[in-house]
Amino acid sequence: MTQSEAERVIGGSLAIEGDSGWKNCGYTPTAQLPPGVHAMVEDGRIARIEVNDGTVPTAEGARIGDSEDRIRQLYPGGVVTTPHKYTSGHYLTVTPSAPSDSLYRLIFETDGARVTRFRAGRLPPVAYVEGCG
């Protein structure tokens, strides 16, 4: 959705705080979002939602602190595990099964055992390791 559509849904501003200078990408203020949740806007559209701490779950009930095995149980047959770029942990990437959702991903970051954060959104922004840079 566009940034303005999202603002209508939440009833507040999601104006980008500064501009990273990279593909017109930035993060919205967090006052309108649950604690630990951030929205990345790229080129005027919500590109991804990040959950960096807190208790916000996915639709299937996955949360920060869950084991890698629990993520695999919640998303059977749909999890691809790859090494984390900076730690000894992993990325657990879930690709939706619906063809209409083929441009979206859910990515869990782990410390090798438990989820430390997760993000959901469209490709390619959801896969940016450093966010907006």
Short mmCIF file of N, CA and C in Angstrom, two decimals:
data_model
loop_
_atom_site.label_atom_id
_atom_site.label_comp_id
_atom_site.label_asym_id
_atom_site.label_seq_id
_atom_site.Cartn_x
_atom_site.Cartn_y
_atom_site.Cartn_z
N MET A 1 0.85 -1.18 0.00
CA MET A 1 0.00 0.00 0.00
C MET A 1 0.88 1.23 0.00
N THR A 2 0.29 2.31 -0.41
CA THR A 2 1.06 3.56 -0.41
C THR A 2 1.15 4.08 1.01
N GLN A 3 2.06 4.99 1.21
CA GLN A 3 2.22 5.61 2.51
C GLN A 3 0.94 6.32 2.93
N SER A 4 0.31 7.04 2.01
CA SER A 4 -0.92 7.77 2.35
C SER A 4 -2.06 6.80 2.69
N GLU A 5 -2.15 5.66 2.01
CA GLU A 5 -3.17 4.65 2.35
C GLU A 5 -2.94 4.12 3.76
N ALA A 6 -1.69 3.85 4.09
CA ALA A 6 -1.36 3.35 5.43
C ALA A 6 -1.68 4.39 6.49
N GLU A 7 -1.44 5.66 6.20
CA GLU A 7 -1.75 6.73 7.16
C GLU A 7 -3.25 6.80 7.44
N ARG A 8 -4.05 6.58 6.42
CA ARG A 8 -5.51 6.58 6.63
C ARG A 8 -5.91 5.40 7.53
N VAL A 9 -5.27 4.26 7.35
CA VAL A 9 -5.60 3.07 8.15
C VAL A 9 -5.27 3.28 9.62
N ILE A 10 -4.09 3.84 9.91
CA ILE A 10 -3.68 3.98 11.31
C ILE A 10 -4.13 5.30 11.92
N GLY A 11 -4.58 6.22 11.10
CA GLY A 11 -5.07 7.50 11.61
C GLY A 11 -3.97 8.42 12.10
N GLY A 12 -2.83 8.37 11.46
CA GLY A 12 -1.73 9.25 11.85
C GLY A 12 -0.68 9.31 10.77
N SER A 13 0.32 10.15 11.00
CA SER A 13 1.37 10.36 10.02
C SER A 13 2.41 9.26 10.05
N LEU A 14 2.83 8.86 8.87
CA LEU A 14 3.96 7.95 8.70
C LEU A 14 5.03 8.61 7.86
N ALA A 15 5.15 9.93 7.99
CA ALA A 15 6.15 10.67 7.21
C ALA A 15 7.54 10.15 7.54
N ILE A 16 8.37 10.02 6.52
CA ILE A 16 9.74 9.55 6.71
C ILE A 16 10.53 10.58 7.50
N GLU A 17 11.20 10.12 8.54
CA GLU A 17 12.07 10.98 9.34
C GLU A 17 13.43 11.05 8.66
N GLY A 18 13.64 12.08 7.86
CA GLY A 18 14.89 12.19 7.12
C GLY A 18 14.86 11.28 5.92
N ASP A 19 15.83 11.41 5.09
CA ASP A 19 15.93 10.57 3.89
C ASP A 19 17.33 10.01 3.85
N SER A 20 17.43 8.70 3.77
CA SER A 20 18.74 8.06 3.77
C SER A 20 19.51 8.37 2.49
N GLY A 21 18.83 8.93 1.50
CA GLY A 21 19.49 9.22 0.24
C GLY A 21 19.64 7.99 -0.63
N TRP A 22 19.03 6.90 -0.21
CA TRP A 22 19.17 5.65 -0.95
C TRP A 22 17.80 5.19 -1.41
N LYS A 23 17.56 5.33 -2.71
CA LYS A 23 16.28 4.91 -3.30
C LYS A 23 15.08 5.52 -2.60
N ASN A 24 15.20 6.78 -2.10
CA ASN A 24 14.08 7.41 -1.43
C ASN A 24 13.50 6.48 -0.36
N CYS A 25 14.37 6.00 0.50
CA CYS A 25 14.00 5.00 1.50
C CYS A 25 14.19 5.57 2.90
N GLY A 26 13.27 5.25 3.80
CA GLY A 26 13.39 5.68 5.17
C GLY A 26 12.42 4.94 6.06
N TYR A 27 12.46 5.26 7.35
CA TYR A 27 11.59 4.62 8.32
C TYR A 27 10.60 5.63 8.87
N THR A 28 9.40 5.17 9.12
CA THR A 28 8.35 6.04 9.63
C THR A 28 8.52 6.24 11.13
N PRO A 29 7.92 7.28 11.68
CA PRO A 29 7.92 7.43 13.14
C PRO A 29 7.24 6.20 13.76
N THR A 30 7.66 5.84 14.94
CA THR A 30 7.12 4.63 15.56
C THR A 30 5.97 4.89 16.52
N ALA A 31 5.64 6.14 16.80
CA ALA A 31 4.58 6.44 17.76
C ALA A 31 3.23 5.84 17.36
N GLN A 32 2.99 5.68 16.07
CA GLN A 32 1.72 5.15 15.59
C GLN A 32 1.71 3.62 15.52
N LEU A 33 2.86 2.99 15.78
CA LEU A 33 2.99 1.54 15.65
C LEU A 33 3.22 0.89 17.01
N PRO A 34 2.96 -0.41 17.14
CA PRO A 34 3.22 -1.09 18.42
C PRO A 34 4.71 -1.01 18.77
N PRO A 35 5.06 -1.07 20.04
CA PRO A 35 6.46 -1.02 20.44
C PRO A 35 7.28 -2.10 19.73
N GLY A 36 8.44 -1.71 19.24
CA GLY A 36 9.33 -2.65 18.56
C GLY A 36 9.05 -2.85 17.09
N VAL A 37 8.00 -2.20 16.57
CA VAL A 37 7.61 -2.37 15.17
C VAL A 37 8.01 -1.12 14.38
N HIS A 38 8.58 -1.35 13.20
CA HIS A 38 9.01 -0.24 12.33
C HIS A 38 8.52 -0.52 10.91
N ALA A 39 8.18 0.55 10.21
CA ALA A 39 7.74 0.42 8.82
C ALA A 39 8.75 1.11 7.92
N MET A 40 9.22 0.38 6.92
CA MET A 40 10.13 0.94 5.93
C MET A 40 9.31 1.41 4.74
N VAL A 41 9.56 2.64 4.33
CA VAL A 41 8.91 3.20 3.15
C VAL A 41 9.97 3.37 2.08
N GLU A 42 9.67 2.88 0.89
CA GLU A 42 10.58 3.04 -0.24
C GLU A 42 9.78 3.54 -1.43
N ASP A 43 10.23 4.64 -1.98
CA ASP A 43 9.55 5.24 -3.13
C ASP A 43 8.06 5.46 -2.87
N GLY A 44 7.73 5.92 -1.64
CA GLY A 44 6.36 6.27 -1.30
C GLY A 44 5.43 5.12 -1.00
N ARG A 45 5.96 3.89 -0.87
CA ARG A 45 5.14 2.73 -0.57
C ARG A 45 5.71 2.00 0.64
N ILE A 46 4.84 1.41 1.44
CA ILE A 46 5.31 0.59 2.55
C ILE A 46 6.01 -0.62 1.92
N ALA A 47 7.30 -0.76 2.19
CA ALA A 47 8.09 -1.83 1.59
C ALA A 47 8.19 -3.05 2.49
N ARG A 48 8.29 -2.79 3.80
CA ARG A 48 8.36 -3.91 4.74
C ARG A 48 8.03 -3.42 6.14
N ILE A 49 7.65 -4.38 6.96
CA ILE A 49 7.39 -4.15 8.38
C ILE A 49 8.43 -4.97 9.14
N GLU A 50 9.09 -4.34 10.10
CA GLU A 50 10.12 -5.01 10.90
C GLU A 50 9.65 -5.10 12.34
N VAL A 51 9.85 -6.25 12.96
CA VAL A 51 9.58 -6.43 14.37
C VAL A 51 10.93 -6.74 15.02
N ASN A 52 11.46 -5.74 15.72
CA ASN A 52 12.81 -5.86 16.29
C ASN A 52 12.82 -6.22 17.76
N ASP A 53 11.71 -6.04 18.45
CA ASP A 53 11.57 -6.49 19.83
C ASP A 53 10.09 -6.40 20.19
N GLY A 54 9.75 -6.91 21.35
CA GLY A 54 8.35 -6.88 21.76
C GLY A 54 7.66 -8.22 21.58
N THR A 55 6.35 -8.19 21.62
CA THR A 55 5.57 -9.42 21.61
C THR A 55 4.64 -9.54 20.41
N VAL A 56 4.80 -8.70 19.41
CA VAL A 56 3.94 -8.75 18.23
C VAL A 56 4.18 -10.06 17.48
N PRO A 57 3.11 -10.84 17.24
CA PRO A 57 3.26 -12.11 16.53
C PRO A 57 2.92 -11.98 15.04
N THR A 58 3.31 -12.99 14.28
CA THR A 58 2.85 -13.12 12.90
C THR A 58 1.42 -13.66 12.94
N ALA A 59 0.76 -13.73 11.80
CA ALA A 59 -0.60 -14.28 11.73
C ALA A 59 -0.64 -15.73 12.23
N GLU A 60 0.46 -16.46 12.05
CA GLU A 60 0.52 -17.86 12.47
C GLU A 60 0.95 -18.01 13.92
N GLY A 61 1.33 -16.90 14.58
CA GLY A 61 1.70 -16.94 15.99
C GLY A 61 3.19 -16.96 16.29
N ALA A 62 4.03 -16.81 15.28
CA ALA A 62 5.48 -16.77 15.51
C ALA A 62 5.86 -15.47 16.19
N ARG A 63 6.82 -15.56 17.12
CA ARG A 63 7.25 -14.38 17.88
C ARG A 63 8.75 -14.40 18.09
N ILE A 64 9.28 -13.25 18.47
CA ILE A 64 10.67 -13.17 18.90
C ILE A 64 10.82 -14.10 20.10
N GLY A 65 11.89 -14.87 20.11
CA GLY A 65 12.14 -15.83 21.18
C GLY A 65 11.76 -17.24 20.83
N ASP A 66 10.95 -17.43 19.77
CA ASP A 66 10.60 -18.78 19.33
C ASP A 66 11.83 -19.51 18.82
N SER A 67 11.83 -20.83 18.95
CA SER A 67 12.93 -21.64 18.44
C SER A 67 12.84 -21.76 16.92
N GLU A 68 13.96 -22.07 16.31
CA GLU A 68 13.96 -22.31 14.86
C GLU A 68 13.02 -23.46 14.52
N ASP A 69 12.99 -24.49 15.37
CA ASP A 69 12.08 -25.63 15.13
C ASP A 69 10.62 -25.19 15.15
N ARG A 70 10.26 -24.29 16.04
CA ARG A 70 8.87 -23.81 16.09
C ARG A 70 8.52 -23.09 14.79
N ILE A 71 9.43 -22.30 14.25
CA ILE A 71 9.16 -21.61 12.99
C ILE A 71 8.93 -22.64 11.89
N ARG A 72 9.75 -23.67 11.85
CA ARG A 72 9.57 -24.73 10.83
C ARG A 72 8.24 -25.46 11.01
N GLN A 73 7.78 -25.61 12.26
CA GLN A 73 6.49 -26.25 12.52
C GLN A 73 5.33 -25.36 12.09
N LEU A 74 5.46 -24.05 12.33
CA LEU A 74 4.39 -23.13 11.95
C LEU A 74 4.27 -22.94 10.45
N TYR A 75 5.37 -23.12 9.72
CA TYR A 75 5.41 -22.94 8.27
C TYR A 75 5.96 -24.22 7.63
N PRO A 76 5.24 -25.34 7.75
CA PRO A 76 5.77 -26.63 7.29
C PRO A 76 6.08 -26.64 5.78
N GLY A 77 7.28 -27.07 5.46
CA GLY A 77 7.70 -27.17 4.07
C GLY A 77 7.96 -25.85 3.39
N GLY A 78 7.83 -24.75 4.12
CA GLY A 78 7.98 -23.45 3.48
C GLY A 78 9.14 -22.62 3.97
N VAL A 79 10.05 -23.20 4.76
CA VAL A 79 11.15 -22.44 5.34
C VAL A 79 12.47 -22.82 4.69
N VAL A 80 13.18 -21.82 4.20
CA VAL A 80 14.53 -22.01 3.67
C VAL A 80 15.49 -21.38 4.66
N THR A 81 16.50 -22.15 5.09
CA THR A 81 17.48 -21.68 6.07
C THR A 81 18.78 -21.33 5.39
N THR A 82 19.27 -20.11 5.66
CA THR A 82 20.56 -19.67 5.12
C THR A 82 21.36 -19.04 6.26
N PRO A 83 22.70 -18.99 6.10
CA PRO A 83 23.52 -18.39 7.16
C PRO A 83 23.28 -16.89 7.28
N HIS A 84 23.35 -16.39 8.51
CA HIS A 84 23.23 -14.96 8.76
C HIS A 84 24.50 -14.27 8.25
N LYS A 85 24.35 -13.08 7.73
CA LYS A 85 25.48 -12.36 7.14
C LYS A 85 26.50 -11.92 8.18
N TYR A 86 26.06 -11.61 9.41
CA TYR A 86 26.96 -11.02 10.40
C TYR A 86 27.17 -11.85 11.66
N THR A 87 26.33 -12.84 11.91
CA THR A 87 26.43 -13.61 13.16
C THR A 87 26.49 -15.10 12.84
N SER A 88 26.52 -15.90 13.88
CA SER A 88 26.50 -17.36 13.68
C SER A 88 25.07 -17.88 13.57
N GLY A 89 24.12 -16.98 13.48
CA GLY A 89 22.71 -17.36 13.37
C GLY A 89 22.29 -17.65 11.94
N HIS A 90 20.98 -17.60 11.73
CA HIS A 90 20.40 -17.94 10.43
C HIS A 90 19.32 -16.94 10.02
N TYR A 91 19.01 -16.99 8.73
CA TYR A 91 17.80 -16.38 8.20
C TYR A 91 16.88 -17.54 7.88
N LEU A 92 15.66 -17.50 8.38
CA LEU A 92 14.63 -18.48 8.03
C LEU A 92 13.64 -17.74 7.16
N THR A 93 13.64 -18.05 5.88
CA THR A 93 12.83 -17.31 4.91
C THR A 93 11.61 -18.14 4.51
N VAL A 94 10.45 -17.52 4.64
CA VAL A 94 9.19 -18.16 4.29
C VAL A 94 8.65 -17.50 3.03
N THR A 95 8.37 -18.32 2.03
CA THR A 95 7.77 -17.85 0.78
C THR A 95 6.31 -18.27 0.78
N PRO A 96 5.39 -17.34 0.62
CA PRO A 96 3.97 -17.71 0.59
C PRO A 96 3.68 -18.70 -0.54
N SER A 97 2.72 -19.57 -0.31
CA SER A 97 2.39 -20.59 -1.32
C SER A 97 1.48 -20.05 -2.42
N ALA A 98 0.73 -19.00 -2.15
CA ALA A 98 -0.18 -18.44 -3.16
C ALA A 98 0.61 -17.74 -4.26
N PRO A 99 0.37 -18.09 -5.52
CA PRO A 99 1.08 -17.43 -6.62
C PRO A 99 0.93 -15.91 -6.61
N SER A 100 -0.20 -15.41 -6.15
CA SER A 100 -0.41 -13.96 -6.12
C SER A 100 0.48 -13.26 -5.09
N ASP A 101 1.07 -14.04 -4.16
CA ASP A 101 1.95 -13.48 -3.14
C ASP A 101 3.42 -13.79 -3.40
N SER A 102 3.75 -14.15 -4.62
CA SER A 102 5.11 -14.60 -4.92
C SER A 102 6.19 -13.53 -4.75
N LEU A 103 5.80 -12.27 -4.70
CA LEU A 103 6.77 -11.19 -4.52
C LEU A 103 6.98 -10.81 -3.05
N TYR A 104 6.41 -11.59 -2.13
CA TYR A 104 6.51 -11.28 -0.71
C TYR A 104 7.27 -12.37 0.03
N ARG A 105 7.89 -11.97 1.16
CA ARG A 105 8.61 -12.92 2.00
C ARG A 105 8.42 -12.53 3.46
N LEU A 106 8.61 -13.52 4.32
CA LEU A 106 8.67 -13.35 5.76
C LEU A 106 10.03 -13.89 6.16
N ILE A 107 10.85 -13.06 6.79
CA ILE A 107 12.22 -13.46 7.12
C ILE A 107 12.44 -13.34 8.62
N PHE A 108 12.79 -14.47 9.23
CA PHE A 108 13.12 -14.51 10.64
C PHE A 108 14.63 -14.53 10.77
N GLU A 109 15.18 -13.69 11.64
CA GLU A 109 16.61 -13.73 11.95
C GLU A 109 16.76 -14.44 13.28
N THR A 110 17.76 -15.34 13.38
CA THR A 110 17.97 -16.07 14.61
C THR A 110 19.42 -15.94 15.08
N ASP A 111 19.64 -16.36 16.31
CA ASP A 111 20.99 -16.41 16.86
C ASP A 111 21.57 -17.82 16.70
N GLY A 112 20.92 -18.63 15.90
CA GLY A 112 21.31 -20.02 15.71
C GLY A 112 20.37 -20.97 16.43
N ALA A 113 19.56 -20.43 17.34
CA ALA A 113 18.62 -21.24 18.09
C ALA A 113 17.24 -20.58 18.18
N ARG A 114 17.21 -19.27 18.45
CA ARG A 114 15.95 -18.56 18.68
C ARG A 114 15.82 -17.32 17.80
N VAL A 115 14.58 -16.95 17.50
CA VAL A 115 14.29 -15.76 16.68
C VAL A 115 14.67 -14.51 17.48
N THR A 116 15.44 -13.64 16.83
CA THR A 116 15.85 -12.38 17.47
C THR A 116 15.09 -11.19 16.89
N ARG A 117 14.58 -11.33 15.67
CA ARG A 117 13.78 -10.30 14.99
C ARG A 117 13.19 -10.93 13.74
N PHE A 118 12.19 -10.25 13.16
CA PHE A 118 11.65 -10.71 11.89
C PHE A 118 11.09 -9.54 11.11
N ARG A 119 10.90 -9.79 9.82
CA ARG A 119 10.37 -8.75 8.93
C ARG A 119 9.54 -9.42 7.85
N ALA A 120 8.60 -8.64 7.32
CA ALA A 120 7.73 -9.11 6.24
C ALA A 120 7.58 -8.00 5.23
N GLY A 121 7.52 -8.36 3.96
CA GLY A 121 7.33 -7.34 2.94
C GLY A 121 7.57 -7.88 1.56
N ARG A 122 7.72 -6.93 0.64
CA ARG A 122 7.88 -7.30 -0.77
C ARG A 122 9.36 -7.34 -1.14
N LEU A 123 9.64 -8.10 -2.17
CA LEU A 123 11.00 -8.16 -2.72
C LEU A 123 11.22 -6.97 -3.63
N PRO A 124 12.41 -6.42 -3.69
CA PRO A 124 13.60 -6.82 -2.96
C PRO A 124 13.76 -6.19 -1.58
N PRO A 125 13.00 -5.15 -1.18
CA PRO A 125 13.30 -4.49 0.10
C PRO A 125 13.29 -5.41 1.33
N VAL A 126 12.42 -6.41 1.36
CA VAL A 126 12.37 -7.29 2.54
C VAL A 126 13.69 -8.04 2.73
N ALA A 127 14.44 -8.21 1.65
CA ALA A 127 15.70 -8.95 1.73
C ALA A 127 16.91 -8.07 2.04
N TYR A 128 16.74 -6.75 2.07
CA TYR A 128 17.88 -5.87 2.38
C TYR A 128 18.35 -6.16 3.80
N VAL A 129 19.56 -6.62 3.96
CA VAL A 129 20.09 -6.96 5.28
C VAL A 129 20.23 -5.72 6.15
N GLU A 130 20.69 -4.62 5.59
CA GLU A 130 20.91 -3.40 6.37
C GLU A 130 19.72 -2.45 6.34
N GLY A 131 18.60 -2.86 5.87
CA GLY A 131 17.45 -1.97 5.79
C GLY A 131 17.70 -0.91 4.71
N CYS A 132 17.44 0.33 5.06
CA CYS A 132 17.62 1.41 4.09
C CYS A 132 19.08 1.82 3.92
N GLY A 133 19.94 1.31 4.73
CA GLY A 133 21.36 1.61 4.56
C GLY A 133 21.86 2.79 5.28
#
